[in-house]
């Protein structure tokens, strides 16, 4: 149950509310209790003043016998200050009761039994004994079923010290406080019940979109990756969460789509050479009386197609490792002009076969940090394309130069150029401007060369661009960040 955010939220909310309600109620209760007690104490002081004034007046009018004068003055004053909640006592010098209002007004005084038990209590005894000073005394006395506030004041009569004690019943006061306590308890319980139920429904309502999102997300799989989570309010937190999820699904969908296309294209590319291999093998096996030259020719075709297959598989392997970030790219100092010269040397036979003039300008020293083999592969791909797509007797220029911030490799040819509407797509995998031409014959590529070259440039924090292409030729340039010019060959 506590695994549910809704329940946890409700519990927390109710707990905090309970603490606040209890604190507020307790504070209010104690303030009310204290102020009511202060008011009672003040009233008792005023009552004692008034009683003593009446007492002194009655004493003056009383007969001359000292004992009976005090008694009758006290009784007269008690009659005048009679109240249901107050009991008056006049104690003599030896703390013996001289006059008392208990029992005297039995019809009016509500609980004489409680008063009697209060008078008999130890608390009362010690309260009256301690009253030696002239100061007024105050204390709460616990009796059988109720409590009393005891007030005492010393006074002089006929040259002797007497003690006036007023016992004020706190019954009514405690009844009010009890009512307040009960009211507060019910209010807290009811408040918690309401807040808990309301909080739970509120939490349920707030969490409903999350639950709906979860249920929806659970239904999304590889087959329906195009589905998106519902966004009720794009501006609130849950809406933003749904949007983030949807963006993630978008990326996943695109990545899945790329993978699907990649696999489909790769299978398609592998099918042609495999079909040729099988066809050639079948021909070789079926024809009787073939000469050694015939077999040699078949073997040459098999060899060429196998090489083509190996090249495609290697390229595919490179790209898949590049995609998963698992291609190990070494970091060494590479003099790019040396790599360019080396690549030019490697393709010179190819160029010569097509009677293409290959010019190399690799005089500037271009130092970059990176993977020598990969950089070589990038330049070879560009040179290979330049020779492949140039007509017989054409010209290919390759130059390596260094600027203050980068090393640049430029490859220019005099081929037919790339049609303007296809230029944006030449870096796509398996893209060929002229598939028919590329796939057939020895020059056929799988459309992976430029994708790999672009990845290599980017893996070295550089870029590969088609600078320009028209009917006079095509110009590719790779820009790789490097420490700049160390020295130039012309210096
Ligand atoms: P391919 O293996 O087919 O050469 P690439 O990825 O290297 O694949 O090139 C993609 C396409 O870009 C090629 O099929 C070709 O149409 C076009 N292309 C690339 N380089 C050149 C170039 N120098 N001149 C003309 N077209 C080019």
Short mmCIF file of C-alpha atoms and ligand atoms in Angstrom, two decimals:
data_model
loop_
_atom_site.label_atom_id
_atom_site.label_comp_id
_atom_site.label_asym_id
_atom_site.label_seq_id
_atom_site.Cartn_x
_atom_site.Cartn_y
_atom_site.Cartn_z
CA UNK A 1 0.00 0.00 0.00
CA UNK A 2 2.85 2.40 0.87
CA UNK A 3 4.33 1.73 -2.54
CA UNK A 4 1.63 3.94 -3.99
CA UNK A 5 2.65 7.59 -4.36
CA UNK A 6 -0.99 8.54 -3.88
CA UNK A 7 -1.15 6.84 -0.47
CA UNK A 8 2.22 8.23 0.58
CA UNK A 9 1.21 11.76 -0.41
CA UNK A 10 -2.07 11.43 1.50
CA UNK A 11 -0.35 10.08 4.60
CA UNK A 12 2.25 12.84 4.58
CA UNK A 13 -0.34 15.49 3.98
CA UNK A 14 -2.60 14.18 6.78
CA UNK A 15 0.32 13.81 9.20
CA UNK A 16 1.45 17.40 8.65
CA UNK A 17 -2.12 18.62 8.98
CA UNK A 18 -2.57 16.59 12.18
CA UNK A 19 0.54 18.15 13.74
CA UNK A 20 -0.61 21.66 12.75
CA UNK A 21 -4.17 21.10 14.05
CA UNK A 22 -2.98 19.60 17.35
CA UNK A 23 -0.50 22.44 17.88
CA UNK A 24 -3.06 25.14 17.11
CA UNK A 25 -5.74 23.47 19.28
CA UNK A 26 -3.38 22.89 22.21
CA UNK A 27 -2.10 26.46 22.10
CA UNK A 28 -5.63 27.88 21.92
CA UNK A 29 -6.77 25.61 24.74
CA UNK A 30 -3.93 26.63 27.05
CA UNK A 31 -4.43 30.33 26.30
CA UNK A 32 -8.15 30.05 27.10
CA UNK A 33 -7.42 28.07 30.28
CA UNK A 34 -4.80 30.53 31.49
CA UNK A 35 -6.85 33.64 30.79
CA UNK A 36 -9.94 32.17 32.45
CA UNK A 37 -7.87 31.32 35.54
CA UNK A 38 -6.43 34.85 35.61
CA UNK A 39 -9.92 36.29 35.37
CA UNK A 40 -11.07 34.04 38.26
CA UNK A 41 -8.10 35.13 40.39
CA UNK A 42 -8.87 38.80 39.69
CA UNK A 43 -12.56 38.30 40.53
CA UNK A 44 -11.63 36.54 43.79
CA UNK A 45 -9.41 39.46 44.85
CA UNK A 46 -12.24 41.93 44.18
CA UNK A 47 -14.70 39.66 46.02
CA UNK A 48 -12.36 39.46 49.03
CA UNK A 49 -12.02 43.28 49.08
CA UNK A 50 -15.74 43.71 49.02
CA UNK A 51 -16.26 41.02 51.68
CA UNK A 52 -13.79 42.65 54.05
CA UNK A 53 -15.31 46.10 53.56
CA UNK A 54 -18.74 44.68 54.46
CA UNK A 55 -17.19 42.71 57.34
CA UNK A 56 -15.57 45.81 58.87
CA UNK A 57 -18.81 47.76 58.56
CA UNK A 58 -20.81 44.95 60.15
CA UNK A 59 -18.22 44.65 62.95
CA UNK A 60 -18.74 48.29 63.92
CA UNK A 61 -22.49 47.73 64.21
CA UNK A 62 -22.16 44.41 66.06
CA UNK A 63 -22.63 43.91 69.87
CA UNK A 64 -19.57 44.43 72.00
CA UNK A 65 -18.82 40.79 72.81
CA UNK A 66 -15.67 40.09 70.75
CA UNK A 67 -16.37 36.47 69.74
CA UNK A 68 -19.99 36.83 68.78
CA UNK A 69 -19.32 40.18 67.06
CA UNK A 70 -16.85 38.59 64.67
CA UNK A 71 -19.14 35.65 64.01
CA UNK A 72 -22.20 37.76 63.30
CA UNK A 73 -20.21 40.25 61.13
CA UNK A 74 -18.78 37.34 59.15
CA UNK A 75 -22.15 35.66 58.73
CA UNK A 76 -23.77 38.93 57.69
CA UNK A 77 -21.03 39.52 55.08
CA UNK A 78 -21.41 35.95 53.82
CA UNK A 79 -25.14 36.49 53.36
CA UNK A 80 -24.48 39.64 51.40
CA UNK A 81 -21.89 38.01 49.15
CA UNK A 82 -23.73 34.75 48.78
CA UNK A 83 -23.03 32.99 45.51
CA UNK A 84 -23.48 29.45 44.22
CA UNK A 85 -19.84 29.06 43.32
CA UNK A 86 -18.12 30.66 46.30
CA UNK A 87 -17.68 29.37 49.83
CA UNK A 88 -16.44 31.80 52.49
CA UNK A 89 -14.45 30.78 55.55
CA UNK A 90 -13.12 32.93 58.36
CA UNK A 91 -10.34 31.25 60.28
CA UNK A 92 -9.26 32.37 63.69
CA UNK A 93 -5.67 33.00 64.93
CA UNK A 94 -5.19 29.27 65.56
CA UNK A 95 -6.52 28.51 62.08
CA UNK A 96 -9.76 27.13 63.55
CA UNK A 97 -12.89 27.84 61.54
CA UNK A 98 -14.69 30.80 63.13
CA UNK A 99 -17.37 31.18 60.49
CA UNK A 100 -18.21 29.31 57.35
CA UNK A 101 -20.80 29.64 54.63
CA UNK A 102 -20.94 25.86 54.12
CA UNK A 103 -24.27 24.31 55.04
CA UNK A 104 -25.69 27.70 55.85
CA UNK A 105 -27.11 28.15 52.41
CA UNK A 106 -27.79 24.57 51.56
CA UNK A 107 -30.53 25.26 49.01
CA UNK A 108 -28.24 27.67 47.17
CA UNK A 109 -24.79 26.08 47.45
CA UNK A 110 -24.61 23.37 44.87
CA UNK A 111 -22.25 20.78 46.19
CA UNK A 112 -21.56 21.00 49.86
CA UNK A 113 -20.11 17.52 49.77
CA UNK A 114 -17.38 18.58 47.40
CA UNK A 115 -16.68 21.64 49.54
CA UNK A 116 -16.48 19.46 52.64
CA UNK A 117 -14.04 17.14 50.92
CA UNK A 118 -11.98 20.11 49.75
CA UNK A 119 -11.86 21.47 53.31
CA UNK A 120 -10.77 18.11 54.62
CA UNK A 121 -8.07 17.73 51.97
CA UNK A 122 -4.42 17.87 52.84
CA UNK A 123 -3.87 20.50 50.20
CA UNK A 124 -6.30 22.81 51.94
CA UNK A 125 -4.72 22.20 55.33
CA UNK A 126 -1.27 23.07 54.13
CA UNK A 127 -2.65 26.03 52.16
CA UNK A 128 -4.14 27.61 55.31
CA UNK A 129 -1.04 26.84 57.39
CA UNK A 130 1.29 28.55 54.99
CA UNK A 131 -0.73 31.75 55.04
CA UNK A 132 1.26 33.63 57.66
CA UNK A 133 2.18 36.61 55.56
CA UNK A 134 -0.09 39.48 54.74
CA UNK A 135 -0.01 38.67 51.08
CA UNK A 136 -2.99 37.09 49.40
CA UNK A 137 -2.64 33.36 48.65
CA UNK A 138 -3.95 31.44 45.66
CA UNK A 139 -4.04 27.73 45.01
CA UNK A 140 -6.06 25.13 43.17
CA UNK A 141 -7.45 22.49 45.50
CA UNK A 142 -8.55 19.09 44.22
CA UNK A 143 -11.64 17.70 45.92
CA UNK A 144 -13.56 14.50 45.39
CA UNK A 145 -15.22 15.28 42.08
CA UNK A 146 -14.36 18.86 41.42
CA UNK A 147 -11.72 21.49 41.84
CA UNK A 148 -11.65 24.75 43.70
CA UNK A 149 -9.60 27.87 43.44
CA UNK A 150 -8.68 28.84 46.97
CA UNK A 151 -8.03 32.49 47.76
CA UNK A 152 -6.83 33.67 51.21
CA UNK A 153 -6.25 37.06 52.75
CA UNK A 154 -5.23 37.98 56.31
CA UNK A 155 -7.12 40.69 58.12
CA UNK A 156 -7.26 42.19 61.63
CA UNK A 157 -10.31 42.30 63.78
CA UNK A 158 -10.43 43.29 67.43
CA UNK A 159 -6.63 43.31 67.49
CA UNK A 160 -6.28 39.72 66.30
CA UNK A 161 -5.21 38.13 63.00
CA UNK A 162 -7.90 36.34 61.05
CA UNK A 163 -7.76 34.64 57.69
CA UNK A 164 -10.44 35.00 55.05
CA UNK A 165 -10.56 32.02 52.65
CA UNK A 166 -12.78 31.95 49.59
CA UNK A 167 -13.20 28.64 47.79
CA UNK A 168 -14.36 29.23 44.26
CA UNK A 169 -15.74 26.19 42.44
CA UNK A 170 -14.04 25.65 39.11
CA UNK A 171 -16.77 23.25 38.02
CA UNK A 172 -18.35 25.55 35.42
CA UNK A 173 -14.96 26.61 34.14
CA UNK A 174 -13.79 23.02 33.77
CA UNK A 175 -17.02 22.17 32.03
CA UNK A 176 -16.35 24.89 29.48
CA UNK A 177 -12.75 23.71 29.06
CA UNK A 178 -13.96 20.13 28.72
CA UNK A 179 -16.38 21.23 26.00
CA UNK A 180 -13.55 23.06 24.24
CA UNK A 181 -11.35 19.94 24.49
CA UNK A 182 -14.06 17.73 23.08
CA UNK A 183 -14.88 20.18 20.30
CA UNK A 184 -11.23 20.44 19.33
CA UNK A 185 -10.80 16.64 19.34
CA UNK A 186 -13.82 16.14 17.11
CA UNK A 187 -12.76 18.98 14.85
CA UNK A 188 -9.27 17.47 14.48
CA UNK A 189 -10.69 14.03 13.76
CA UNK A 190 -13.23 15.35 11.30
CA UNK A 191 -10.67 17.68 9.69
CA UNK A 192 -8.21 14.81 9.26
CA UNK A 193 -10.90 12.56 7.85
CA UNK A 194 -12.00 15.21 5.37
CA UNK A 195 -8.46 16.26 4.51
CA UNK A 196 -7.33 12.63 4.16
CA UNK A 197 -10.21 11.70 1.87
CA UNK A 198 -9.92 14.95 -0.08
CA UNK A 199 -6.14 14.60 -0.24
CA UNK A 200 -6.40 11.05 -1.51
CA UNK A 201 -8.82 12.00 -4.26
CA UNK A 202 -6.72 15.03 -5.14
CA UNK A 203 -3.56 12.89 -5.29
CA UNK A 204 -5.45 10.33 -7.36
CA UNK A 205 -6.61 13.01 -9.73
CA UNK A 206 -3.12 14.52 -10.02
CA UNK A 207 -1.57 11.13 -10.55
CA UNK A 208 -4.18 9.99 -13.05
CA UNK A 209 -2.23 11.34 -16.06
CA UNK A 210 0.92 9.53 -14.83
CA UNK A 211 -1.01 6.28 -14.50
CA UNK A 212 -2.53 6.82 -17.95
CA UNK A 213 0.93 7.60 -19.37
CA UNK A 214 2.34 4.43 -17.77
CA UNK A 215 -0.45 2.30 -19.23
CA UNK A 216 0.02 3.89 -22.63
CA UNK A 217 3.81 3.56 -22.51
CA UNK A 218 3.43 -0.13 -21.61
CA UNK A 219 1.53 -0.70 -24.85
CA UNK A 220 4.24 0.93 -26.98
CA UNK A 221 6.66 -1.56 -28.48
CA UNK A 222 8.86 -2.03 -31.52
CA UNK A 223 5.83 -2.54 -33.76
CA UNK A 224 3.94 0.63 -32.76
CA UNK A 225 6.82 2.92 -31.92
CA UNK A 226 5.11 5.70 -33.85
CA UNK A 227 2.46 6.06 -31.10
CA UNK A 228 2.87 8.93 -28.65
CA UNK A 229 1.79 9.60 -25.07
CA UNK A 230 -1.18 11.94 -24.64
CA UNK A 231 -0.16 15.47 -23.54
CA UNK A 232 -3.06 17.06 -21.63
CA UNK A 233 -1.33 20.31 -20.67
CA UNK A 234 2.06 20.87 -22.22
CA UNK A 235 2.91 23.59 -19.67
CA UNK A 236 2.55 21.66 -16.43
CA UNK A 237 5.14 19.23 -15.05
CA UNK A 238 3.32 16.11 -16.22
CA UNK A 239 2.82 17.60 -19.67
CA UNK A 240 6.54 18.34 -19.83
CA UNK A 241 7.30 14.78 -18.72
CA UNK A 242 5.03 13.42 -21.47
CA UNK A 243 6.73 15.70 -24.01
CA UNK A 244 10.16 14.49 -22.91
CA UNK A 245 8.96 10.87 -23.25
CA UNK A 246 7.56 11.63 -26.67
CA UNK A 247 10.85 13.19 -27.75
CA UNK A 248 12.61 10.06 -26.53
CA UNK A 249 10.14 7.91 -28.48
CA UNK A 250 10.76 10.10 -31.53
CA UNK A 251 14.49 9.52 -31.30
CA UNK A 252 13.98 5.80 -30.72
CA UNK A 253 11.57 5.62 -33.63
CA UNK A 254 14.04 7.40 -35.91
CA UNK A 255 16.85 5.19 -34.74
CA UNK A 256 14.73 2.05 -35.29
CA UNK A 257 13.76 3.32 -38.72
CA UNK A 258 17.43 3.97 -39.58
CA UNK A 259 18.33 0.48 -38.40
CA UNK A 260 15.52 -1.06 -40.43
CA UNK A 261 16.55 0.85 -43.54
CA UNK A 262 20.18 0.00 -42.95
CA UNK A 263 19.44 -3.72 -42.68
CA UNK A 264 17.16 -3.64 -45.72
CA UNK A 265 19.74 -1.71 -47.79
CA UNK A 266 22.57 -3.93 -46.60
CA UNK A 267 20.70 -7.11 -47.54
CA UNK A 268 19.88 -5.57 -50.89
CA UNK A 269 23.53 -4.67 -51.50
CA UNK A 270 24.75 -8.13 -50.54
CA UNK A 271 22.21 -9.87 -52.73
CA UNK A 272 23.70 -8.74 -56.08
CA UNK A 273 27.27 -10.03 -55.60
CA UNK A 274 25.94 -13.20 -53.97
CA UNK A 275 23.60 -13.82 -56.91
CA UNK A 276 26.51 -13.27 -59.32
CA UNK A 277 28.67 -15.69 -57.32
CA UNK A 278 26.00 -18.37 -57.39
CA UNK A 279 25.24 -17.81 -61.08
CA UNK A 280 28.89 -18.01 -62.04
CA UNK A 281 29.44 -21.14 -59.96
CA UNK A 282 26.36 -22.79 -61.50
CA UNK A 283 27.58 -21.97 -65.00
CA UNK A 284 31.04 -23.36 -64.21
CA UNK A 285 29.59 -26.55 -62.82
CA UNK A 286 26.92 -27.16 -65.47
CA UNK A 287 28.90 -26.65 -68.65
CA UNK A 288 30.66 -29.74 -69.85
CA UNK A 289 33.99 -29.55 -71.62
CA UNK A 290 34.98 -26.08 -70.44
CA UNK A 291 38.51 -25.00 -71.19
CA UNK A 292 41.03 -23.95 -68.58
CA UNK A 293 40.63 -20.31 -69.75
CA UNK A 294 36.87 -20.52 -69.19
CA UNK A 295 37.46 -21.73 -65.64
CA UNK A 296 40.04 -19.02 -65.06
CA UNK A 297 37.60 -16.37 -66.25
CA UNK A 298 34.90 -17.73 -63.90
CA UNK A 299 37.35 -17.76 -61.03
CA UNK A 300 38.31 -14.15 -61.79
CA UNK A 301 34.66 -13.13 -61.63
CA UNK A 302 34.24 -15.05 -58.40
CA UNK A 303 37.32 -13.33 -57.02
CA UNK A 304 36.12 -9.86 -58.00
CA UNK A 305 32.67 -10.37 -56.53
CA UNK A 306 34.11 -11.85 -53.37
CA UNK A 307 36.39 -8.81 -53.00
CA UNK A 308 33.38 -6.56 -53.53
CA UNK A 309 31.47 -8.53 -50.88
CA UNK A 310 34.37 -8.26 -48.44
CA UNK A 311 34.55 -4.48 -49.04
CA UNK A 312 30.81 -4.06 -48.41
CA UNK A 313 30.90 -6.20 -45.28
CA UNK A 314 33.94 -4.29 -43.98
CA UNK A 315 32.20 -0.97 -44.61
CA UNK A 316 29.06 -2.20 -42.89
CA UNK A 317 31.08 -3.41 -39.95
CA UNK A 318 32.82 -0.03 -39.70
CA UNK A 319 29.53 1.86 -39.74
CA UNK A 320 27.83 -0.36 -37.16
CA UNK A 321 30.78 -0.02 -34.83
CA UNK A 322 30.82 3.73 -35.46
CA UNK A 323 27.12 3.95 -34.62
CA UNK A 324 27.53 2.13 -31.34
CA UNK A 325 30.59 4.23 -30.50
CA UNK A 326 32.73 1.11 -30.31
CA UNK A 327 35.19 1.87 -33.08
CA UNK A 328 38.59 2.25 -31.45
CA UNK A 329 40.01 5.57 -32.66
CA UNK A 330 43.67 5.95 -31.78
CA UNK A 331 45.08 9.36 -30.95
CA UNK A 332 48.48 9.93 -32.46
CA UNK A 333 50.30 12.78 -34.20
CA UNK A 334 49.59 12.39 -37.89
CA UNK A 335 51.29 14.42 -40.62
CA UNK A 336 48.40 14.69 -43.02
CA UNK A 337 50.57 15.67 -46.02
CA UNK A 338 52.33 12.31 -45.68
CA UNK A 339 49.01 10.47 -45.63
CA UNK A 340 47.83 12.40 -48.71
CA UNK A 341 51.04 11.57 -50.60
CA UNK A 342 50.74 7.93 -49.58
CA UNK A 343 47.08 7.74 -50.75
CA UNK A 344 47.94 9.41 -54.04
CA UNK A 345 50.66 6.83 -54.52
CA UNK A 346 48.15 4.03 -53.86
CA UNK A 347 45.62 5.19 -56.45
CA UNK A 348 48.11 6.11 -59.16
CA UNK A 349 47.60 2.75 -60.94
CA UNK A 350 43.84 3.27 -60.96
CA UNK A 351 44.33 6.75 -62.41
CA UNK A 352 46.78 5.50 -65.00
CA UNK A 353 44.30 2.80 -66.10
CA UNK A 354 41.83 5.57 -66.99
CA UNK A 355 44.51 7.83 -68.32
CA UNK A 356 43.73 10.38 -65.61
CA UNK A 357 46.30 12.94 -64.64
CA UNK A 358 46.76 12.89 -60.88
CA UNK A 359 48.35 15.99 -59.37
CA UNK A 360 49.42 16.09 -55.71
CA UNK A 361 50.21 19.18 -53.63
CA UNK A 362 51.35 17.99 -50.20
CA UNK A 363 54.13 20.41 -49.44
CA UNK A 364 52.64 22.06 -46.33
CA UNK A 365 53.20 20.40 -43.03
CA UNK A 366 49.80 19.59 -41.54
CA UNK A 367 49.89 18.06 -38.10
CA UNK A 368 46.67 16.66 -36.69
CA UNK A 369 45.88 14.34 -33.81
CA UNK A 370 43.94 11.25 -34.73
CA UNK A 371 43.83 7.83 -36.27
CA UNK A 372 46.23 7.51 -39.21
CA UNK A 373 44.44 4.49 -40.72
CA UNK A 374 41.02 6.13 -40.59
CA UNK A 375 42.32 9.39 -42.10
CA UNK A 376 43.95 7.38 -44.87
CA UNK A 377 40.64 5.64 -45.49
CA UNK A 378 38.80 8.98 -45.73
CA UNK A 379 41.26 10.41 -48.29
CA UNK A 380 41.28 7.14 -50.26
CA UNK A 381 37.48 7.17 -50.48
CA UNK A 382 37.54 10.74 -51.86
CA UNK A 383 40.32 9.94 -54.34
CA UNK A 384 38.67 6.68 -55.35
CA UNK A 385 35.40 8.52 -56.11
CA UNK A 386 37.22 11.28 -57.98
CA UNK A 387 38.93 8.75 -60.27
CA UNK A 388 35.88 6.49 -60.49
CA UNK A 389 33.51 9.24 -61.61
CA UNK A 390 35.94 11.10 -63.88
CA UNK A 391 35.90 10.33 -67.57
CA UNK A 392 38.95 8.86 -69.31
CA UNK A 393 41.70 11.40 -69.80
CA UNK A 394 40.41 13.60 -67.00
CA UNK A 395 42.31 15.18 -64.15
CA UNK A 396 42.26 14.77 -60.36
CA UNK A 397 43.93 17.24 -57.98
CA UNK A 398 44.61 16.52 -54.36
CA UNK A 399 46.04 19.17 -52.05
CA UNK A 400 46.83 19.34 -48.39
CA UNK A 401 47.17 22.76 -46.77
CA UNK A 402 47.32 24.18 -43.31
CA UNK A 403 45.64 27.34 -42.02
CA UNK A 404 46.11 28.83 -38.57
CA UNK A 405 43.27 26.75 -37.15
CA UNK A 406 42.82 23.70 -39.37
CA UNK A 407 44.33 21.28 -41.82
CA UNK A 408 42.48 20.96 -45.09
CA UNK A 409 42.44 18.26 -47.74
CA UNK A 410 40.96 19.23 -51.13
CA UNK A 411 40.09 16.69 -53.82
CA UNK A 412 38.99 18.07 -57.19
CA UNK A 413 38.10 16.14 -60.33
CA UNK A 414 36.89 16.80 -63.84
CA UNK A 415 34.00 14.34 -63.67
CA UNK A 416 30.38 14.94 -64.72
CA UNK A 417 29.45 16.43 -61.33
CA UNK A 418 26.57 15.57 -59.03
CA UNK A 419 23.05 16.66 -60.03
CA UNK A 420 22.00 19.65 -57.83
CA UNK A 421 18.89 17.89 -56.47
CA UNK A 422 20.99 14.94 -55.23
CA UNK A 423 23.81 16.86 -53.60
CA UNK A 424 22.14 16.91 -50.18
CA UNK A 425 21.83 13.14 -50.17
CA UNK A 426 25.28 11.97 -51.24
CA UNK A 427 26.42 11.51 -47.61
CA UNK A 428 23.48 9.19 -46.87
CA UNK A 429 24.22 5.51 -46.47
CA UNK A 430 23.69 3.38 -49.59
CA UNK A 431 22.90 6.46 -51.62
CA UNK A 432 24.13 6.46 -55.21
CA UNK A 433 23.39 9.19 -57.68
CA UNK A 434 23.37 6.63 -60.49
CA UNK A 435 22.62 3.22 -58.97
CA UNK A 436 22.57 1.36 -62.26
CA UNK A 437 26.06 2.43 -63.12
CA UNK A 438 27.52 2.04 -59.67
CA UNK A 439 26.19 -1.40 -58.97
CA UNK A 440 27.31 -2.99 -62.16
CA UNK A 441 30.85 -3.46 -63.25
CA UNK A 442 34.11 -3.14 -61.40
CA UNK A 443 33.60 0.47 -60.40
CA UNK A 444 30.34 -0.21 -58.61
CA UNK A 445 30.24 0.98 -55.02
CA UNK A 446 27.67 0.28 -52.35
CA UNK A 447 27.09 3.97 -51.60
CA UNK A 448 28.90 3.77 -48.25
CA UNK A 449 32.20 5.50 -49.12
CA UNK A 450 31.12 9.08 -48.40
CA UNK A 451 29.14 8.11 -45.26
CA UNK A 452 32.29 6.53 -43.85
CA UNK A 453 34.45 9.50 -44.93
CA UNK A 454 32.00 11.91 -43.24
CA UNK A 455 32.00 9.87 -40.03
CA UNK A 456 35.81 9.83 -39.98
CA UNK A 457 35.97 13.63 -40.39
CA UNK A 458 33.41 14.09 -37.60
CA UNK A 459 35.14 11.57 -35.35
CA UNK A 460 38.19 13.86 -35.64
CA UNK A 461 36.04 16.87 -34.72
CA UNK A 462 36.23 18.09 -38.30
CA UNK A 463 33.87 18.23 -41.24
CA UNK A 464 33.61 16.99 -44.80
CA UNK A 465 31.95 19.18 -47.41
CA UNK A 466 30.99 19.08 -51.01
CA UNK A 467 32.46 22.48 -51.89
CA UNK A 468 31.06 22.64 -55.42
CA UNK A 469 29.98 20.37 -58.22
CA UNK A 470 28.90 21.14 -61.77
CA UNK A 471 29.47 19.80 -65.25
CA UNK A 472 33.17 20.80 -65.08
CA UNK A 473 33.83 18.63 -62.06
CA UNK A 474 33.44 18.09 -58.32
CA UNK A 475 35.35 19.50 -55.36
CA UNK A 476 35.31 17.85 -51.90
CA UNK A 477 37.14 19.27 -48.89
CA UNK A 478 37.87 17.86 -45.45
CA UNK A 479 38.61 20.30 -42.59
CA UNK A 480 40.36 18.85 -39.55
CA UNK A 481 41.29 20.83 -36.48
CA UNK A 482 45.05 20.85 -35.94
CA UNK A 483 47.75 22.82 -34.23
CA UNK A 484 48.24 24.84 -37.46
CA UNK A 485 51.30 25.44 -39.58
CA UNK A 486 54.60 24.15 -38.27
CA UNK A 487 56.55 24.93 -41.43
CA UNK A 488 55.74 25.12 -45.11
CA UNK A 489 57.66 23.28 -47.76
CA UNK A 490 58.21 26.49 -49.74
CA UNK A 491 60.07 28.12 -46.85
P1 LIG B 1 29.87 4.86 -54.01
O1 LIG B 1 30.40 3.66 -53.39
O2 LIG B 1 28.66 4.61 -54.83
O3 LIG B 1 30.91 5.68 -54.68
P2 LIG B 1 29.83 7.02 -52.17
O4 LIG B 1 29.19 7.13 -50.86
O5 LIG B 1 31.29 7.13 -52.21
O6 LIG B 1 29.31 5.70 -52.80
O7 LIG B 1 29.21 8.13 -53.09
C1 LIG B 1 27.83 8.33 -53.12
C2 LIG B 1 27.41 8.86 -54.45
O8 LIG B 1 27.88 10.21 -54.62
C3 LIG B 1 28.02 8.11 -55.59
O9 LIG B 1 27.19 7.03 -55.98
C4 LIG B 1 28.06 9.13 -56.70
O10 LIG B 1 26.84 9.19 -57.38
C5 LIG B 1 28.23 10.45 -55.96
N1 LIG B 1 29.65 10.90 -56.03
C6 LIG B 1 30.56 10.77 -55.06
N2 LIG B 1 31.73 11.32 -55.39
C7 LIG B 1 31.56 11.81 -56.63
C8 LIG B 1 32.40 12.50 -57.56
N3 LIG B 1 33.67 12.81 -57.27
N4 LIG B 1 31.87 12.85 -58.75
C9 LIG B 1 30.59 12.56 -59.05
N5 LIG B 1 29.74 11.92 -58.21
C10 LIG B 1 30.21 11.54 -57.03
#
